[in-house]
Coordinates of N, CA and C in Angstrom, one line a residue:
F1 N 0.8 -1.2 0.0 CA 0.0 0.0 0.0 C 0.9 1.3 0.0
H2 N 0.4 2.3 -0.7 CA 1.2 3.5 -0.7 C 0.2 4.7 -0.9
R3 N 0.7 5.9 -0.8 CA -0.2 7.1 -0.9 C 0.3 8.1 -2.0
L4 N 1.1 7.6 -2.8 CA 1.6 8.4 -3.9 C 0.5 8.7 -5.0
T5 N 0.3 9.9 -5.4 CA -0.6 10.2 -6.5 C 0.2 10.4 -7.8
A6 N 1.4 10.8 -7.7 CA 2.3 11.1 -8.9 C 3.7 10.9 -8.5
L7 N 4.6 10.7 -9.5 CA 6.0 10.6 -9.3 C 6.6 11.9 -9.8
P8 N 7.7 12.3 -9.2 CA 8.4 13.6 -9.6 C 9.1 13.4 -11.0
E9 N 9.2 14.5 -11.7 CA 9.9 14.4 -13.0 C 11.3 13.9 -12.9
S10 N 12.0 14.1 -11.7 CA 13.3 13.6 -11.5 C 13.4 12.1 -11.4
F11 N 12.3 11.4 -11.3 CA 12.3 9.9 -11.2 C 13.0 9.3 -12.3
G12 N 12.9 9.9 -13.5 CA 13.6 9.4 -14.7 C 15.1 9.4 -14.6
Q13 N 15.7 9.9 -13.5 CA 17.1 9.9 -13.4 C 17.7 8.6 -12.8
L14 N 16.8 7.7 -12.4 CA 17.2 6.4 -11.8 C 17.6 5.5 -13.0
L15 N 18.7 5.8 -13.6 CA 19.0 5.2 -14.9 C 19.4 3.7 -14.8
N16 N 19.8 3.2 -13.6 CA 20.2 1.8 -13.4 C 19.0 1.0 -12.8
L17 N 17.9 1.5 -12.6 CA 16.7 0.8 -12.1 C 16.3 -0.3 -13.0
Q18 N 16.3 -1.5 -12.4 CA 15.9 -2.7 -13.2 C 14.5 -3.3 -12.9
M19 N 14.1 -3.1 -11.6 CA 12.8 -3.6 -11.1 C 12.1 -2.5 -10.3
L20 N 10.8 -2.3 -10.6 CA 10.0 -1.3 -9.9 C 8.6 -1.9 -9.6
Q21 N 8.2 -1.7 -8.3 CA 6.9 -2.2 -7.9 C 6.3 -1.0 -7.1
I22 N 5.1 -0.5 -7.6 CA 4.3 0.5 -6.8 C 2.9 0.0 -7.0
T23 N 2.3 -0.7 -6.0 CA 1.0 -1.2 -6.2 C 0.1 -0.8 -5.0
D24 N -1.2 -0.9 -5.3 CA -2.2 -0.7 -4.2 C -2.2 0.7 -3.7
G25 N -2.5 1.7 -4.5 CA -2.5 3.0 -4.1 C -3.2 4.0 -5.1
P26 N -3.1 5.3 -4.8 CA -3.8 6.2 -5.7 C -3.0 6.8 -6.8
L27 N -1.9 6.2 -7.2 CA -1.0 6.7 -8.3 C -1.9 6.9 -9.6
S28 N -1.9 8.1 -10.1 CA -2.8 8.4 -11.2 C -2.0 9.0 -12.4
M29 N -0.7 9.2 -12.2 CA 0.1 9.8 -13.3 C 1.6 9.4 -13.2
L30 N 2.1 9.2 -14.4 CA 3.6 8.9 -14.5 C 4.2 10.1 -15.2
P31 N 5.4 10.5 -14.8 CA 6.0 11.7 -15.5 C 6.5 11.3 -16.9
E32 N 6.6 12.3 -17.8 CA 7.2 12.0 -19.1 C 8.6 11.5 -19.1
S33 N 9.3 11.8 -18.0 CA 10.7 11.3 -17.8 C 10.7 9.8 -17.5
F34 N 9.6 9.2 -17.3 CA 9.5 7.7 -17.0 C 10.2 6.9 -18.1
G35 N 10.1 7.4 -19.3 CA 10.7 6.7 -20.5 C 12.2 6.6 -20.4
Q36 N 12.8 7.4 -19.5 CA 14.3 7.4 -19.4 C 14.8 6.2 -18.6
L37 N 13.9 5.4 -18.0 CA 14.4 4.3 -17.2 C 14.8 3.1 -18.1
L38 N 15.8 3.3 -18.9 CA 16.2 2.4 -20.0 C 16.7 1.0 -19.5
A39 N 17.0 0.9 -18.2 CA 17.5 -0.4 -17.7 C 16.3 -1.2 -17.1
L40 N 15.1 -0.6 -17.1 CA 14.0 -1.3 -16.4 C 13.6 -2.6 -17.1
Q41 N 13.5 -3.7 -16.4 CA 13.1 -5.0 -17.0 C 11.8 -5.5 -16.4
S42 N 11.5 -5.1 -15.2 CA 10.2 -5.6 -14.6 C 9.5 -4.5 -13.9
L43 N 8.2 -4.3 -14.3 CA 7.4 -3.2 -13.7 C 6.1 -3.7 -13.3
N44 N 5.7 -3.4 -12.0 CA 4.4 -3.8 -11.5 C 3.7 -2.6 -10.9
L45 N 2.7 -2.2 -11.6 CA 1.9 -1.0 -11.2 C 0.4 -1.4 -11.0
R46 N 0.2 -2.6 -10.6 CA -1.2 -3.1 -10.4 C -1.9 -2.3 -9.3
Y47 N -3.2 -2.3 -9.4 CA -4.1 -1.7 -8.3 C -3.7 -0.2 -8.0
N48 N -3.7 0.6 -9.1 CA -3.5 2.0 -8.9 C -4.7 2.7 -9.6
E49 N -4.5 4.0 -9.9 CA -5.6 4.8 -10.6 C -5.1 5.4 -11.9
L50 N -4.2 4.7 -12.6 CA -3.6 5.3 -13.8 C -4.6 5.2 -14.9
G51 N -4.9 6.4 -15.5 CA -5.8 6.5 -16.6 C -5.2 6.6 -18.0
T52 N -3.9 7.0 -18.0 CA -3.1 7.1 -19.2 C -1.6 6.7 -18.9
L53 N -0.9 6.5 -19.9 CA 0.6 6.3 -19.8 C 1.2 7.3 -20.7
P54 N 2.4 7.8 -20.3 CA 3.0 8.9 -21.1 C 3.5 8.3 -22.4
E55 N 3.6 9.1 -23.5 CA 4.0 8.7 -24.8 C 5.4 8.1 -24.7
S56 N 6.2 8.6 -23.8 CA 7.6 8.2 -23.6 C 7.7 6.7 -23.1
F57 N 6.5 6.1 -22.7 CA 6.5 4.8 -22.2 C 7.2 3.7 -23.1
G58 N 7.0 4.0 -24.4 CA 7.6 3.1 -25.4 C 9.1 3.0 -25.5
Q59 N 9.7 3.9 -24.8 CA 11.2 4.0 -24.7 C 11.8 3.0 -23.8
L60 N 11.0 2.3 -23.0 CA 11.4 1.3 -22.0 C 11.8 0.0 -22.8
R61 N 12.9 0.1 -23.6 CA 13.2 -1.0 -24.5 C 13.7 -2.3 -23.8
A62 N 14.1 -2.2 -22.5 CA 14.6 -3.4 -21.8 C 13.4 -4.1 -21.1
L63 N 12.2 -3.5 -21.1 CA 11.1 -4.1 -20.3 C 10.7 -5.4 -20.8
Q64 N 10.7 -6.4 -19.9 CA 10.3 -7.8 -20.2 C 9.0 -8.2 -19.6
S65 N 8.7 -7.6 -18.4 CA 7.5 -8.0 -17.7 C 6.7 -6.7 -17.3
L66 N 5.5 -6.6 -17.6 CA 4.7 -5.4 -17.2 C 3.3 -5.9 -16.7
G67 N 3.1 -5.5 -15.4 CA 1.8 -5.8 -14.8 C 1.1 -4.4 -14.4
I68 N 0.0 -4.1 -15.1 CA -0.6 -2.8 -14.9 C -2.1 -3.0 -14.8
S69 N -2.5 -4.2 -14.3 CA -3.9 -4.5 -14.2 C -4.6 -3.7 -13.1
S70 N -5.9 -3.7 -13.1 CA -6.7 -3.0 -12.1 C -6.3 -1.5 -11.9
N71 N -6.3 -0.8 -13.1 CA -6.1 0.6 -13.1 C -7.4 1.1 -13.9
T72 N -7.3 2.3 -14.5 CA -8.4 2.9 -15.2 C -8.0 3.2 -16.6
L73 N -7.1 2.5 -17.2 CA -6.6 2.8 -18.5 C -7.7 2.7 -19.6
S74 N -7.9 3.7 -20.4 CA -8.8 3.7 -21.5 C -8.1 3.5 -22.8
M75 N -6.8 3.7 -22.9 CA -6.1 3.5 -24.1 C -4.6 3.3 -23.8
L76 N -3.8 2.7 -24.7 CA -2.4 2.6 -24.6 C -1.8 3.5 -25.6
P77 N -0.6 4.1 -25.3 CA 0.0 5.0 -26.3 C 0.4 4.3 -27.5
E78 N 0.5 5.0 -28.7 CA 0.9 4.4 -29.9 C 2.3 3.9 -29.8
S79 N 3.1 4.5 -29.0 CA 4.5 4.0 -28.8 C 4.6 2.7 -28.1
F80 N 3.5 2.1 -27.6 CA 3.5 0.9 -26.9 C 4.2 -0.3 -27.6
G81 N 4.0 -0.3 -28.9 CA 4.6 -1.3 -29.8 C 6.1 -1.3 -29.8
M82 N 6.7 -0.3 -29.3 CA 8.2 -0.2 -29.3 C 8.8 -1.0 -28.1
L83 N 7.9 -1.6 -27.3 CA 8.4 -2.4 -26.1 C 8.8 -3.8 -26.6
R84 N 9.8 -3.8 -27.5 CA 10.2 -5.0 -28.2 C 10.7 -6.2 -27.4
A85 N 11.1 -5.9 -26.1 CA 11.6 -7.0 -25.2 C 10.5 -7.6 -24.4
L86 N 9.3 -7.1 -24.5 CA 8.2 -7.5 -23.6 C 7.8 -9.0 -23.9
Q87 N 7.8 -9.7 -22.8 CA 7.4 -11.2 -22.9 C 6.1 -11.5 -22.2
S88 N 5.8 -10.7 -21.1 CA 4.6 -10.9 -20.3 C 3.9 -9.6 -20.0
L89 N 2.6 -9.6 -20.4 CA 1.9 -8.3 -20.2 C 0.5 -8.6 -19.6
D90 N 0.2 -8.0 -18.4 CA -1.1 -8.1 -17.8 C -1.7 -6.7 -17.7
V91 N -2.7 -6.4 -18.5 CA -3.4 -5.1 -18.5 C -4.9 -5.4 -18.3
S92 N -5.2 -6.5 -17.6 CA -6.6 -6.8 -17.3 C -7.2 -5.9 -16.4
R93 N -8.5 -5.9 -16.3 CA -9.3 -5.0 -15.4 C -8.9 -3.6 -15.5
N94 N -9.0 -3.1 -16.8 CA -8.9 -1.7 -17.1 C -10.2 -1.3 -17.9
K95 N -10.1 -0.2 -18.6 CA -11.2 0.3 -19.4 C -10.8 0.4 -20.9
L96 N -10.0 -0.5 -21.4 CA -9.5 -0.4 -22.7 C -10.6 -0.7 -23.7
S97 N -10.8 0.2 -24.7 CA -11.8 -0.1 -25.8 C -11.1 -0.5 -27.1
T98 N -9.9 -0.1 -27.2 CA -9.1 -0.4 -28.4 C -7.6 -0.6 -28.0
L99 N -6.9 -1.3 -28.9 CA -5.5 -1.4 -28.8 C -4.8 -0.7 -30.0
P100 N -3.6 -0.1 -29.8 CA -3.0 0.6 -30.9 C -2.6 -0.4 -32.0
E101 N -2.5 0.1 -33.2 CA -2.1 -0.7 -34.4 C -0.7 -1.3 -34.2
S102 N 0.1 -0.5 -33.4 CA 1.5 -0.9 -33.2 C 1.6 -2.1 -32.3
F103 N 0.5 -2.6 -31.7 CA 0.5 -3.7 -30.7 C 1.2 -4.9 -31.3
G104 N 1.0 -5.2 -32.6 CA 1.5 -6.4 -33.2 C 3.0 -6.4 -33.3
Q105 N 3.7 -5.3 -32.9 CA 5.1 -5.2 -33.0 C 5.8 -5.8 -31.7
L106 N 4.9 -6.3 -30.8 CA 5.5 -6.9 -29.6 C 5.8 -8.4 -29.9
R107 N 6.8 -8.6 -30.8 CA 7.0 -9.9 -31.5 C 7.4 -11.0 -30.6
I108 N 7.9 -10.7 -29.3 CA 8.4 -11.9 -28.5 C 7.4 -12.0 -27.3
L109 N 6.3 -11.4 -27.3 CA 5.3 -11.5 -26.3 C 4.8 -13.0 -26.2
Q110 N 4.8 -13.6 -25.0 CA 4.4 -14.9 -24.8 C 3.1 -15.1 -24.0
S111 N 2.9 -14.1 -23.1 CA 1.7 -14.2 -22.2 C 1.0 -12.8 -22.2
L112 N -0.3 -12.9 -22.5 CA -1.1 -11.6 -22.6 C -2.4 -11.7 -21.9
E113 N -2.6 -10.9 -20.9 CA -3.9 -10.9 -20.2 C -4.6 -9.5 -20.5
L114 N -5.8 -9.6 -21.1 CA -6.6 -8.5 -21.5 C -8.0 -8.6 -20.9
N115 N -8.3 -9.6 -20.1 CA -9.6 -9.8 -19.6 C -10.2 -8.7 -18.8
F116 N -11.5 -8.6 -18.7 CA -12.2 -7.5 -18.0 C -11.8 -6.1 -18.5
N117 N -11.9 -5.9 -19.8 CA -11.8 -4.6 -20.4 C -13.1 -4.3 -21.2
Q118 N -13.0 -3.4 -22.2 CA -14.2 -3.0 -23.0 C -13.8 -3.2 -24.5
L119 N -13.0 -4.1 -24.8 CA -12.5 -4.2 -26.2 C -13.6 -4.7 -27.1
S120 N -13.9 -4.0 -28.2 CA -14.9 -4.5 -29.2 C -14.2 -5.1 -30.4
T121 N -13.0 -4.7 -30.7 CA -12.2 -5.2 -31.8 C -10.7 -5.3 -31.4
L122 N -10.0 -6.1 -32.2 CA -8.5 -6.2 -32.0 C -7.9 -5.7 -33.3
P123 N -6.7 -5.1 -33.3 CA -6.1 -4.6 -34.5 C -5.7 -5.7 -35.4
E124 N -5.7 -5.5 -36.7 CA -5.3 -6.5 -37.7 C -3.9 -7.0 -37.5
S125 N -3.0 -6.1 -36.9 CA -1.7 -6.5 -36.6 C -1.5 -7.5 -35.5
F126 N -2.6 -7.8 -34.8 CA -2.6 -8.8 -33.7 C -2.0 -10.1 -34.1
G127 N -2.2 -10.5 -35.3 CA -1.7 -11.8 -35.8 C -0.2 -11.9 -35.9
Q128 N 0.5 -10.8 -35.7 CA 1.9 -10.8 -35.8 C 2.6 -11.2 -34.5
L129 N 1.7 -11.5 -33.4 CA 2.2 -12.0 -32.1 C 2.5 -13.5 -32.3
R130 N 3.5 -13.8 -33.1 CA 3.7 -15.2 -33.5 C 4.2 -16.2 -32.4
V131 N 4.7 -15.7 -31.3 CA 5.2 -16.6 -30.3 C 4.3 -16.6 -29.1
L132 N 3.1 -15.9 -29.2 CA 2.2 -15.8 -28.1 C 1.7 -17.2 -27.7
Q133 N 1.8 -17.6 -26.4 CA 1.3 -18.9 -26.0 C 0.0 -18.9 -25.2
S134 N -0.2 -17.8 -24.4 CA -1.3 -17.7 -23.6 C -2.0 -16.4 -23.8
L135 N -3.3 -16.4 -24.1 CA -4.1 -15.2 -24.3 C -5.4 -15.2 -23.6
E136 N -5.6 -14.2 -22.7 CA -6.9 -14.1 -22.0 C -7.6 -12.9 -22.4
L137 N -8.8 -13.1 -23.0 CA -9.7 -12.0 -23.4 C -11.1 -12.1 -22.9
E138 N -11.2 -12.8 -21.8 CA -12.5 -13.0 -21.1 C -13.2 -11.7 -20.7
R139 N -14.5 -11.6 -20.9 CA -15.3 -10.5 -20.4 C -14.8 -9.1 -21.1
N140 N -14.9 -9.2 -22.4 CA -14.8 -7.9 -23.2 C -16.1 -7.8 -24.0
Q141 N -16.0 -7.0 -25.1 CA -17.2 -6.8 -25.9 C -16.9 -7.2 -27.3
L142 N -16.0 -8.2 -27.5 CA -15.6 -8.6 -28.9 C -16.7 -9.2 -29.7
S143 N -17.0 -8.6 -30.8 CA -18.0 -9.2 -31.7 C -17.4 -10.0 -32.9
T144 N -16.1 -9.6 -33.2 CA -15.4 -10.3 -34.3 C -13.9 -10.4 -33.9
L145 N -13.2 -11.3 -34.5 CA -11.8 -11.4 -34.4 C -11.1 -11.0 -35.8
P146 N -10.0 -10.4 -35.8 CA -9.4 -10.1 -37.1 C -9.0 -11.3 -37.9
D147 N -9.0 -11.2 -39.2 CA -8.6 -12.3 -40.1 C -7.2 -12.9 -39.8
S148 N -6.4 -12.0 -39.2 CA -5.0 -12.4 -38.9 C -4.9 -13.3 -37.7
F149 N -6.0 -13.5 -37.0 CA -6.0 -14.3 -35.8 C -5.4 -15.7 -35.9
G150 N -5.7 -16.3 -37.1 CA -5.2 -17.6 -37.3 C -3.7 -17.8 -37.4
Q151 N -3.0 -16.6 -37.4 CA -1.6 -16.7 -37.5 C -0.9 -16.9 -36.2
L152 N -1.7 -16.9 -35.1 CA -1.1 -17.1 -33.8 C -0.8 -18.6 -33.5
Q153 N 0.1 -19.1 -34.3 CA 0.2 -20.6 -34.3 C 1.0 -21.2 -33.2
A154 N 1.5 -20.3 -32.2 CA 2.2 -20.8 -31.0 C 1.2 -20.9 -29.9
L155 N 0.0 -20.4 -30.1 CA -1.0 -20.3 -29.0 C -1.4 -21.7 -28.4
L156 N -1.3 -21.8 -27.1 CA -1.6 -23.0 -26.4 C -2.9 -22.9 -25.6
S157 N -3.2 -21.7 -25.1 CA -4.4 -21.5 -24.3 C -5.0 -20.2 -24.7
L158 N -6.4 -20.3 -24.9 CA -7.1 -19.1 -25.4 C -8.4 -19.0 -24.6
E159 N -8.6 -17.9 -23.9 CA -9.8 -17.6 -23.1 C -10.6 -16.5 -23.8
L160 N -11.8 -16.8 -24.3 CA -12.6 -15.8 -25.0 C -14.1 -15.8 -24.5
S161 N -14.3 -16.4 -23.3 CA -15.6 -16.5 -22.8 C -16.2 -15.1 -22.4
H162 N -17.5 -15.0 -22.4 CA -18.2 -13.7 -22.0 C -17.8 -12.6 -22.9
N163 N -18.0 -12.8 -24.2 CA -17.9 -11.8 -25.2 C -19.1 -11.8 -26.1
E164 N -19.1 -11.1 -27.3 CA -20.2 -11.0 -28.2 C -20.0 -11.7 -29.5
L165 N -19.1 -12.6 -29.5 CA -18.7 -13.3 -30.8 C -19.8 -14.0 -31.5
G166 N -20.1 -13.7 -32.7 CA -21.1 -14.4 -33.5 C -20.5 -15.4 -34.5
T167 N -19.3 -15.1 -34.9 CA -18.5 -16.0 -35.8 C -17.1 -16.0 -35.4
L168 N -16.3 -17.0 -35.9 CA -14.9 -17.0 -35.8 C -14.3 -17.0 -37.2
P169 N -13.1 -16.5 -37.3 CA -12.4 -16.4 -38.7 C -12.3 -17.8 -39.3
E170 N -12.4 -17.8 -40.6 CA -12.3 -19.1 -41.4 C -11.0 -19.8 -41.1
N171 N -9.9 -19.1 -40.8 CA -8.7 -19.7 -40.6 C -8.4 -20.1 -39.1
F172 N -9.5 -20.1 -38.3 CA -9.3 -20.4 -36.9 C -8.6 -21.7 -36.6
G173 N -8.9 -22.6 -37.5 CA -8.3 -24.0 -37.4 C -6.8 -24.0 -37.6
H174 N -6.2 -22.9 -38.0 CA -4.7 -22.9 -38.1 C -4.0 -22.8 -36.7
L175 N -4.8 -22.6 -35.7 CA -4.2 -22.5 -34.3 C -4.0 -24.0 -33.8
Q176 N -3.1 -24.6 -34.5 CA -2.9 -26.1 -34.3 C -2.1 -26.5 -33.1
A177 N -1.6 -25.5 -32.4 CA -0.9 -25.9 -31.1 C -1.9 -25.8 -29.9
L178 N -3.1 -25.2 -30.2 CA -4.1 -24.9 -29.2 C -4.6 -26.1 -28.4
S179 N -4.4 -26.1 -27.1 CA -4.8 -27.3 -26.3 C -6.0 -26.9 -25.4
S180 N -6.2 -25.6 -25.1 CA -7.3 -25.2 -24.2 C -8.0 -24.0 -24.8
L181 N -9.3 -24.1 -25.0 CA -10.1 -23.1 -25.7 C -11.5 -22.9 -24.9
R182 N -11.7 -21.7 -24.4 CA -12.9 -21.4 -23.7 C -13.7 -20.3 -24.6
L183 N -14.9 -20.7 -25.0 CA -15.7 -19.9 -25.9 C -17.1 -19.7 -25.3
N184 N -17.3 -20.1 -24.1 CA -18.7 -20.1 -23.5 C -19.2 -18.7 -23.3
R185 N -20.5 -18.5 -23.4 CA -21.2 -17.3 -23.2 C -20.8 -16.3 -24.3
N186 N -20.9 -16.7 -25.5 CA -20.8 -15.8 -26.7 C -22.1 -15.9 -27.5
K187 N -22.1 -15.5 -28.7 CA -23.3 -15.6 -29.6 C -23.0 -16.4 -30.8
L188 N -22.2 -17.4 -30.7 CA -21.8 -18.2 -31.8 C -23.0 -19.0 -32.3
S189 N -23.3 -18.9 -33.6 CA -24.3 -19.7 -34.2 C -23.7 -20.8 -35.1
T190 N -22.5 -20.6 -35.6 CA -21.8 -21.6 -36.4 C -20.3 -21.6 -36.0
L191 N -19.6 -22.6 -36.4 CA -18.2 -22.7 -36.3 C -17.6 -22.9 -37.7
P192 N -16.4 -22.4 -37.9 CA -15.8 -22.5 -39.3 C -15.4 -24.0 -39.6
E193 N -15.4 -24.3 -40.8 CA -15.1 -25.7 -41.2 C -13.7 -26.1 -40.7
S194 N -12.8 -25.2 -40.6 CA -11.4 -25.5 -40.2 C -11.3 -25.9 -38.7
F195 N -12.5 -25.7 -38.0 CA -12.4 -26.0 -36.5 C -12.0 -27.4 -36.2
S196 N -12.3 -28.3 -37.1 CA -11.9 -29.7 -36.8 C -10.4 -30.0 -37.0
E197 N -9.7 -28.9 -37.4 CA -8.2 -29.1 -37.6 C -7.4 -28.7 -36.3
L198 N -8.2 -28.4 -35.2 CA -7.5 -28.1 -33.9 C -7.2 -29.4 -33.2
W199 N -6.2 -30.1 -33.8 CA -5.9 -31.5 -33.4 C -5.3 -31.6 -32.0
A200 N -4.7 -30.5 -31.5 CA -4.1 -30.6 -30.2 C -5.1 -30.3 -29.0
L201 N -6.3 -29.9 -29.4 CA -7.3 -29.4 -28.4 C -7.6 -30.5 -27.4
Q202 N -7.4 -30.2 -26.1 CA -7.8 -31.1 -25.0 C -9.0 -30.6 -24.2
L203 N -9.1 -29.3 -24.1 CA -10.2 -28.7 -23.3 C -11.0 -27.7 -24.2
L204 N -12.3 -27.9 -24.3 CA -13.2 -27.0 -25.1 C -14.4 -26.7 -24.4
E205 N -14.7 -25.4 -24.2 CA -16.0 -25.0 -23.6 C -16.8 -24.2 -24.5
L206 N -18.0 -24.6 -24.9 CA -18.8 -24.0 -25.8 C -20.2 -23.7 -25.3
N207 N -20.4 -23.9 -24.0 CA -21.8 -23.7 -23.5 C -22.3 -22.3 -23.5
N208 N -23.6 -22.1 -23.5 CA -24.2 -20.8 -23.6 C -23.9 -20.0 -24.9
N209 N -24.0 -20.7 -26.0 CA -23.9 -20.0 -27.3 C -25.2 -20.3 -28.0
E210 N -25.3 -20.1 -29.3 CA -26.5 -20.3 -30.1 C -26.2 -21.3 -31.2
L211 N -25.4 -22.3 -30.9 CA -25.0 -23.3 -31.8 C -26.1 -24.4 -31.9
S212 N -26.5 -24.7 -33.2 CA -27.4 -25.8 -33.4 C -26.8 -27.0 -34.2
T213 N -25.7 -26.7 -34.9 CA -24.9 -27.7 -35.6 C -23.4 -27.5 -35.4
L214 N -22.6 -28.5 -35.6 CA -21.2 -28.4 -35.6 C -20.7 -28.8 -37.0
P215 N -19.5 -28.4 -37.4 CA -19.0 -28.7 -38.7 C -19.0 -30.2 -39.0
E216 N -19.3 -30.6 -40.2 CA -19.4 -32.0 -40.6 C -18.1 -32.7 -40.4
S217 N -17.0 -32.0 -40.8 CA -15.7 -32.7 -40.7 C -15.2 -32.9 -39.3

């Protein structure tokens, strides 16, 4: 627990800082100098009141792990895609309605938690997250997935329950490493023909949809 509402501009002078944790408090703003923390590898800002991130945030090129869940973020800066070292990202329980197009540049991201936001779409660049293994999108407002979604061929676990999905992309069956898939409580009336190509699937939840038939194959 802490009582900080902001960090001073001089905070960016901590040039050797590698790990930072400021959780459970009223922090609502980061200084523009925050992007100068070029050695920072792990950042935990969960349970604060951050509504925005500074545009300089994308300069944190060494950042590997970012936990910023349970804040009030409504958007991420366009520079976010410059966090090329990022492997684990938890931005669940915020107010995100969109992701920047640059999001697909997070090429070595392996774990992504976006559950409990207000996302209605994902950027087309999302399919560029080629090494992503775990993706949580539960309790958003997604009505469609981008056509590029089938390119996430390293994906092992996918959580999409409690959304507004009426269909899945035709290439959904290309997710051939997928072993766990939760699609319950959507509006699915059909599944793509390629669905039967999910040969690695071990767990599948489809309850509370509008399905009357399954693909023949």
